[in-house]
Short mmCIF file of C-alpha atoms in Angstrom, two decimals:
data_model
loop_
_atom_site.label_atom_id
_atom_site.label_comp_id
_atom_site.label_asym_id
_atom_site.label_seq_id
_atom_site.Cartn_x
_atom_site.Cartn_y
_atom_site.Cartn_z
CA MET A 239 60.34 -14.36 66.70
CA ALA A 240 61.68 -17.51 68.61
CA LEU A 241 64.48 -19.64 67.54
CA ARG A 242 61.88 -22.76 67.07
CA PRO A 243 59.44 -20.65 64.71
CA LEU A 244 62.31 -19.83 62.37
CA ARG A 245 63.65 -23.62 62.35
CA ALA A 246 59.70 -24.78 61.59
CA ILE A 247 59.69 -21.73 58.70
CA ALA A 248 63.06 -22.89 57.36
CA ARG A 249 61.88 -26.45 57.46
CA LEU A 250 58.68 -26.04 55.80
CA MET A 251 60.45 -23.64 52.94
CA VAL A 252 62.55 -26.92 52.15
CA THR A 253 59.44 -29.08 52.17
CA THR A 254 57.37 -26.64 49.92
CA GLY A 255 60.66 -26.65 47.51
CA HIS A 256 60.38 -30.49 47.33
CA VAL A 257 56.83 -30.78 46.32
CA LEU A 258 57.61 -28.45 43.68
CA ARG A 259 60.82 -30.87 42.58
CA GLY A 260 58.27 -33.76 42.71
CA LEU A 261 55.63 -32.25 40.88
CA ALA A 262 58.26 -31.14 37.97
CA ILE A 263 59.58 -34.81 38.08
CA VAL A 264 56.26 -36.31 37.47
CA ALA A 265 55.24 -33.89 34.80
CA LEU A 266 58.87 -34.08 32.81
CA ARG A 267 60.61 -37.17 33.95
CA PHE A 268 57.94 -40.07 34.78
CA PRO A 269 56.62 -40.24 31.33
CA ARG A 270 60.50 -41.08 30.12
CA LEU A 271 60.69 -43.55 32.74
CA ASP A 272 60.13 -47.38 33.29
CA ALA A 273 58.91 -48.79 36.38
CA ALA A 274 62.47 -48.91 38.26
CA GLY A 275 63.39 -45.24 37.43
CA ARG A 276 59.95 -44.20 38.93
CA GLN A 277 60.71 -46.39 41.70
CA ARG A 278 64.03 -45.06 42.47
CA GLU A 279 62.63 -41.28 42.19
CA ILE A 280 59.65 -42.27 44.79
CA ARG A 281 61.87 -43.67 47.07
CA GLN A 282 64.56 -40.25 46.96
CA TRP A 283 61.68 -38.12 46.96
CA ALA A 284 60.20 -39.94 49.92
CA ARG A 285 63.14 -39.31 52.03
CA ALA A 286 64.25 -35.73 50.93
CA VAL A 287 60.92 -34.84 51.99
CA LEU A 288 61.14 -36.61 55.62
CA ALA A 289 64.08 -35.23 56.09
CA GLY A 290 63.45 -31.33 54.90
CA LEU A 291 60.70 -31.78 57.92
CA GLY A 292 63.00 -33.38 60.27
CA VAL A 293 61.63 -36.51 60.62
CA ALA A 294 64.76 -39.07 60.88
CA LEU A 295 64.16 -42.26 59.39
CA ASP A 296 64.81 -45.71 61.27
CA VAL A 297 63.72 -49.35 59.26
CA GLN A 298 64.17 -52.79 60.51
CA GLY A 299 63.30 -55.67 58.43
CA THR A 300 62.79 -56.05 54.66
CA PRO A 301 60.03 -55.48 52.43
CA HIS A 302 59.19 -58.70 50.44
CA ALA A 303 59.86 -58.38 47.05
CA GLY A 304 57.31 -59.52 44.75
CA PRO A 305 53.42 -59.28 44.79
CA VAL A 306 52.72 -58.88 48.04
CA LEU A 307 49.73 -56.92 50.56
CA LEU A 308 51.59 -54.41 52.84
CA VAL A 309 49.41 -53.84 56.04
CA ALA A 310 50.38 -51.07 58.39
CA ASN A 311 49.16 -49.31 61.06
CA HIS A 312 47.48 -45.43 60.44
CA VAL A 313 49.02 -42.47 62.18
CA SER A 314 49.47 -40.03 59.63
CA TRP A 315 49.88 -38.47 56.19
CA LEU A 316 53.43 -38.93 56.74
CA ASP A 317 52.81 -43.04 56.84
CA ILE A 318 52.67 -43.09 52.98
CA LEU A 319 56.40 -41.09 52.87
CA ALA A 320 57.95 -43.39 55.65
CA VAL A 321 57.15 -46.50 53.75
CA HIS A 322 57.53 -45.40 50.01
CA ALA A 323 61.28 -44.62 51.72
CA SER A 324 61.80 -48.31 52.34
CA CYS A 325 59.36 -49.41 49.70
CA PRO A 326 58.79 -47.15 47.07
CA GLN A 327 56.70 -49.76 44.79
CA ALA A 328 53.85 -49.91 47.11
CA ARG A 329 50.30 -48.70 45.63
CA PHE A 330 48.45 -47.45 48.69
CA VAL A 331 44.73 -47.65 49.23
CA SER A 332 43.63 -44.11 49.97
CA LYS A 333 40.14 -42.11 50.70
CA ALA A 334 39.10 -40.52 47.10
CA ASP A 335 39.35 -36.99 48.86
CA VAL A 336 43.23 -37.12 48.81
CA ARG A 337 43.02 -36.83 45.19
CA HIS A 338 41.95 -33.57 45.28
CA TRP A 339 43.99 -32.06 47.93
CA PRO A 340 46.09 -29.13 46.56
CA LEU A 341 49.55 -29.98 45.23
CA VAL A 342 49.91 -33.64 46.66
CA GLY A 343 46.55 -34.93 45.34
CA ARG A 344 48.86 -35.00 41.50
CA LEU A 345 52.10 -36.93 43.30
CA VAL A 346 49.61 -39.71 44.95
CA VAL A 347 48.09 -40.65 41.76
CA ALA A 348 51.60 -40.62 39.76
CA ALA A 349 52.40 -43.21 42.99
CA GLY A 350 49.82 -45.46 41.36
CA THR A 351 46.98 -45.36 44.56
CA LEU A 352 43.76 -46.73 44.39
CA PHE A 353 40.79 -44.56 45.27
CA ILE A 354 38.24 -45.70 47.30
CA GLU A 355 34.78 -43.61 48.31
CA ARG A 356 34.80 -44.97 52.04
CA GLU A 357 30.95 -43.40 52.53
CA LYS A 358 30.31 -45.76 49.70
CA ARG A 359 30.43 -49.58 51.42
CA ARG A 360 29.55 -50.92 47.78
CA ASP A 361 32.55 -49.34 46.28
CA ALA A 362 34.82 -51.77 48.49
CA LEU A 363 33.70 -54.32 46.17
CA ARG A 364 35.17 -52.60 43.11
CA VAL A 365 38.41 -51.25 45.30
CA VAL A 366 39.00 -55.26 46.62
CA HIS A 367 38.33 -56.14 42.42
CA GLN A 368 41.19 -53.74 42.18
CA MET A 369 43.36 -54.75 44.59
CA ALA A 370 43.33 -58.39 43.40
CA GLN A 371 44.08 -57.66 40.11
CA ALA A 372 47.07 -55.79 41.18
CA LEU A 373 48.12 -58.28 43.18
CA GLN A 374 47.82 -60.95 40.05
CA ALA A 375 50.05 -58.80 38.24
CA GLY A 376 53.07 -58.52 40.59
CA ASP A 377 51.73 -55.11 42.37
CA THR A 378 52.75 -54.50 45.92
CA VAL A 379 49.60 -52.87 47.41
CA ALA A 380 49.42 -51.13 50.60
CA VAL A 381 46.60 -51.10 53.20
CA PHE A 382 45.56 -49.46 56.55
CA PRO A 383 42.51 -51.60 57.61
CA GLU A 384 42.10 -49.82 60.44
CA GLY A 385 40.30 -46.86 58.15
CA THR A 386 41.52 -43.94 60.22
CA THR A 387 44.45 -42.61 61.77
CA GLY A 388 45.02 -43.40 65.45
CA GLU A 389 47.58 -41.59 68.17
CA GLY A 390 49.69 -44.09 67.33
CA ARG A 391 50.31 -46.39 70.61
CA GLY A 392 47.48 -49.02 70.30
CA LEU A 393 45.51 -50.12 66.88
CA LEU A 394 42.28 -49.25 66.55
CA PRO A 395 39.57 -52.09 65.62
CA PHE A 396 40.53 -53.42 62.00
CA HIS A 397 38.16 -53.31 58.71
CA ALA A 398 38.71 -56.96 57.28
CA ASN A 399 36.79 -55.87 53.67
CA LEU A 400 40.06 -54.96 51.88
CA LEU A 401 42.11 -57.69 53.24
CA GLN A 402 39.66 -60.13 50.70
CA ALA A 403 42.23 -59.04 47.91
CA ALA A 404 45.18 -61.04 49.02
CA LEU A 405 42.46 -64.11 49.53
CA SER A 406 40.95 -63.91 46.30
CA ALA A 407 44.31 -63.50 44.52
CA GLN A 408 46.65 -65.86 47.06
CA ALA A 409 48.72 -63.05 47.44
CA PRO A 410 51.14 -63.32 50.79
CA VAL A 411 50.63 -60.64 53.41
CA GLN A 412 53.10 -58.76 55.17
CA PRO A 413 52.33 -56.56 57.95
CA LEU A 414 54.31 -53.54 59.37
CA VAL A 415 54.41 -51.22 61.85
CA LEU A 416 54.96 -47.55 62.20
CA ARG A 417 55.77 -45.59 65.29
CA PHE A 418 56.69 -41.99 65.68
CA ALA A 419 58.59 -40.98 68.36
CA ASP A 420 59.93 -37.14 69.64
CA ALA A 421 63.18 -36.32 71.71
CA SER A 422 60.48 -36.34 74.96
CA ALA A 423 57.25 -38.92 73.77
CA SER A 424 56.96 -41.91 72.25
CA PRO A 425 54.59 -41.76 70.45
CA SER A 426 55.33 -38.02 69.25
CA PRO A 427 51.52 -36.41 69.92
CA ALA A 428 53.62 -33.95 67.06
CA ALA A 429 52.87 -36.55 63.98
CA ALA A 430 49.06 -37.46 65.12
CA TYR A 431 46.99 -36.75 62.47
CA VAL A 432 43.50 -36.94 64.42
CA GLY A 433 39.97 -35.47 64.95
CA ASP A 434 39.46 -31.78 63.48
CA THR A 435 43.48 -31.80 62.76
CA SER A 436 43.87 -29.94 59.59
CA LEU A 437 46.85 -30.76 57.02
CA VAL A 438 48.33 -26.91 57.95
CA GLN A 439 47.92 -27.76 61.54
CA SER A 440 49.33 -31.04 60.99
CA LEU A 441 52.90 -29.78 58.95
CA TRP A 442 53.64 -26.84 61.93
CA TRP A 443 53.27 -29.61 64.70
CA ILE A 444 55.59 -31.74 62.69
CA ALA A 445 57.64 -29.00 61.57
CA ASN A 446 57.90 -27.95 65.20
CA ALA A 447 58.98 -30.98 66.63
CA ARG A 448 62.16 -31.75 68.20
CA GLY A 449 63.91 -34.95 67.57
CA LEU A 450 61.16 -36.54 65.19
CA VAL A 451 61.76 -39.96 64.18
CA VAL A 452 59.69 -42.59 62.03
CA ARG A 453 60.25 -45.79 63.58
CA VAL A 454 59.45 -48.48 60.33
CA ARG A 455 59.33 -52.12 61.40
CA TRP A 456 59.11 -54.67 58.30
CA LEU A 457 57.45 -57.73 60.10
CA PRO A 458 57.54 -61.55 58.96
CA VAL A 459 55.75 -62.14 55.46
CA GLN A 460 52.66 -64.41 56.20
CA ALA A 461 50.51 -67.14 53.61
CA PRO A 462 46.76 -65.75 53.23
CA GLY A 463 46.16 -68.86 54.27
CA ALA A 464 42.50 -70.89 53.90
CA GLY A 465 40.72 -69.19 56.58
CA ASP A 466 38.62 -65.81 55.76
CA ARG A 467 39.45 -62.48 55.72
CA ARG A 468 38.08 -61.66 59.99
CA ALA A 469 40.39 -64.47 61.15
CA LEU A 470 43.29 -62.82 58.87
CA ALA A 471 42.49 -59.22 60.32
CA GLU A 472 42.06 -60.18 64.13
CA GLY A 473 45.96 -62.77 63.42
CA LEU A 474 47.18 -59.63 61.89
CA ARG A 475 46.07 -57.11 64.37
CA ASP A 476 47.49 -59.68 67.07
CA THR A 477 50.85 -59.28 65.45
CA MET A 478 51.11 -55.62 64.80
CA GLY A 479 49.79 -55.18 68.34
CA ARG A 480 52.73 -56.99 69.86
CA ALA A 481 55.50 -55.42 67.80
CA LEU A 482 54.12 -52.02 68.50
CA ALA A 483 54.10 -52.81 72.29
CA ALA A 484 57.90 -54.01 71.54
CA LEU A 485 58.69 -50.25 70.67
CA ASP A 486 57.22 -48.78 73.89
CA PRO A 487 59.73 -47.11 76.20
CA VAL A 488 60.34 -49.76 79.33
#
């Protein structure tokens, strides 16, 4: 067996150990921890999983302290780990079937994720209401307005529905961008979780990647303004598009 597959297998074994450790923490420690303690565990766990997979973390900027709607581009299931590594208090909005993923589903629930049935248009109204309540209660809520993963270079069209929560709660909005790069390509094809790619395939490609790094760029906080959600979506997409372009190699 070649060296590279051996290294990938070793990374996957380490990552499996981190997942099992995470399940033990959720079951045994979370019930006794306050919010700050849980966030500390989430941050440490997210960083450990990234490191176990061989993914370096490069963060610039600072997440907003206090209630805020985070808006990020979407490339991979790794995006959540990359954000939690520097903003463990983030409560993501995720498609409902993630809740039923083996092992990972339990961890996602424990992190306070809000789930949406994307195939049911009316379910967005329920989730927007939940998001607005969470923001008013002082939480950090995170969304991927593209609604699905892309290859990582540009941005897909934004769906504005979930952004209504920030307008309803009059909560600030903070965009951030994620770029995965490896030793030979930026964006890295190893991180793209698109099309018919399975979670097993994605794990293997990531574990095999050489020099994979996720660059997290926190952008300035914006007031929600008095406009509508479509105007907010267009402005955010423009800001994030320019930030992504700045990460491309010249």
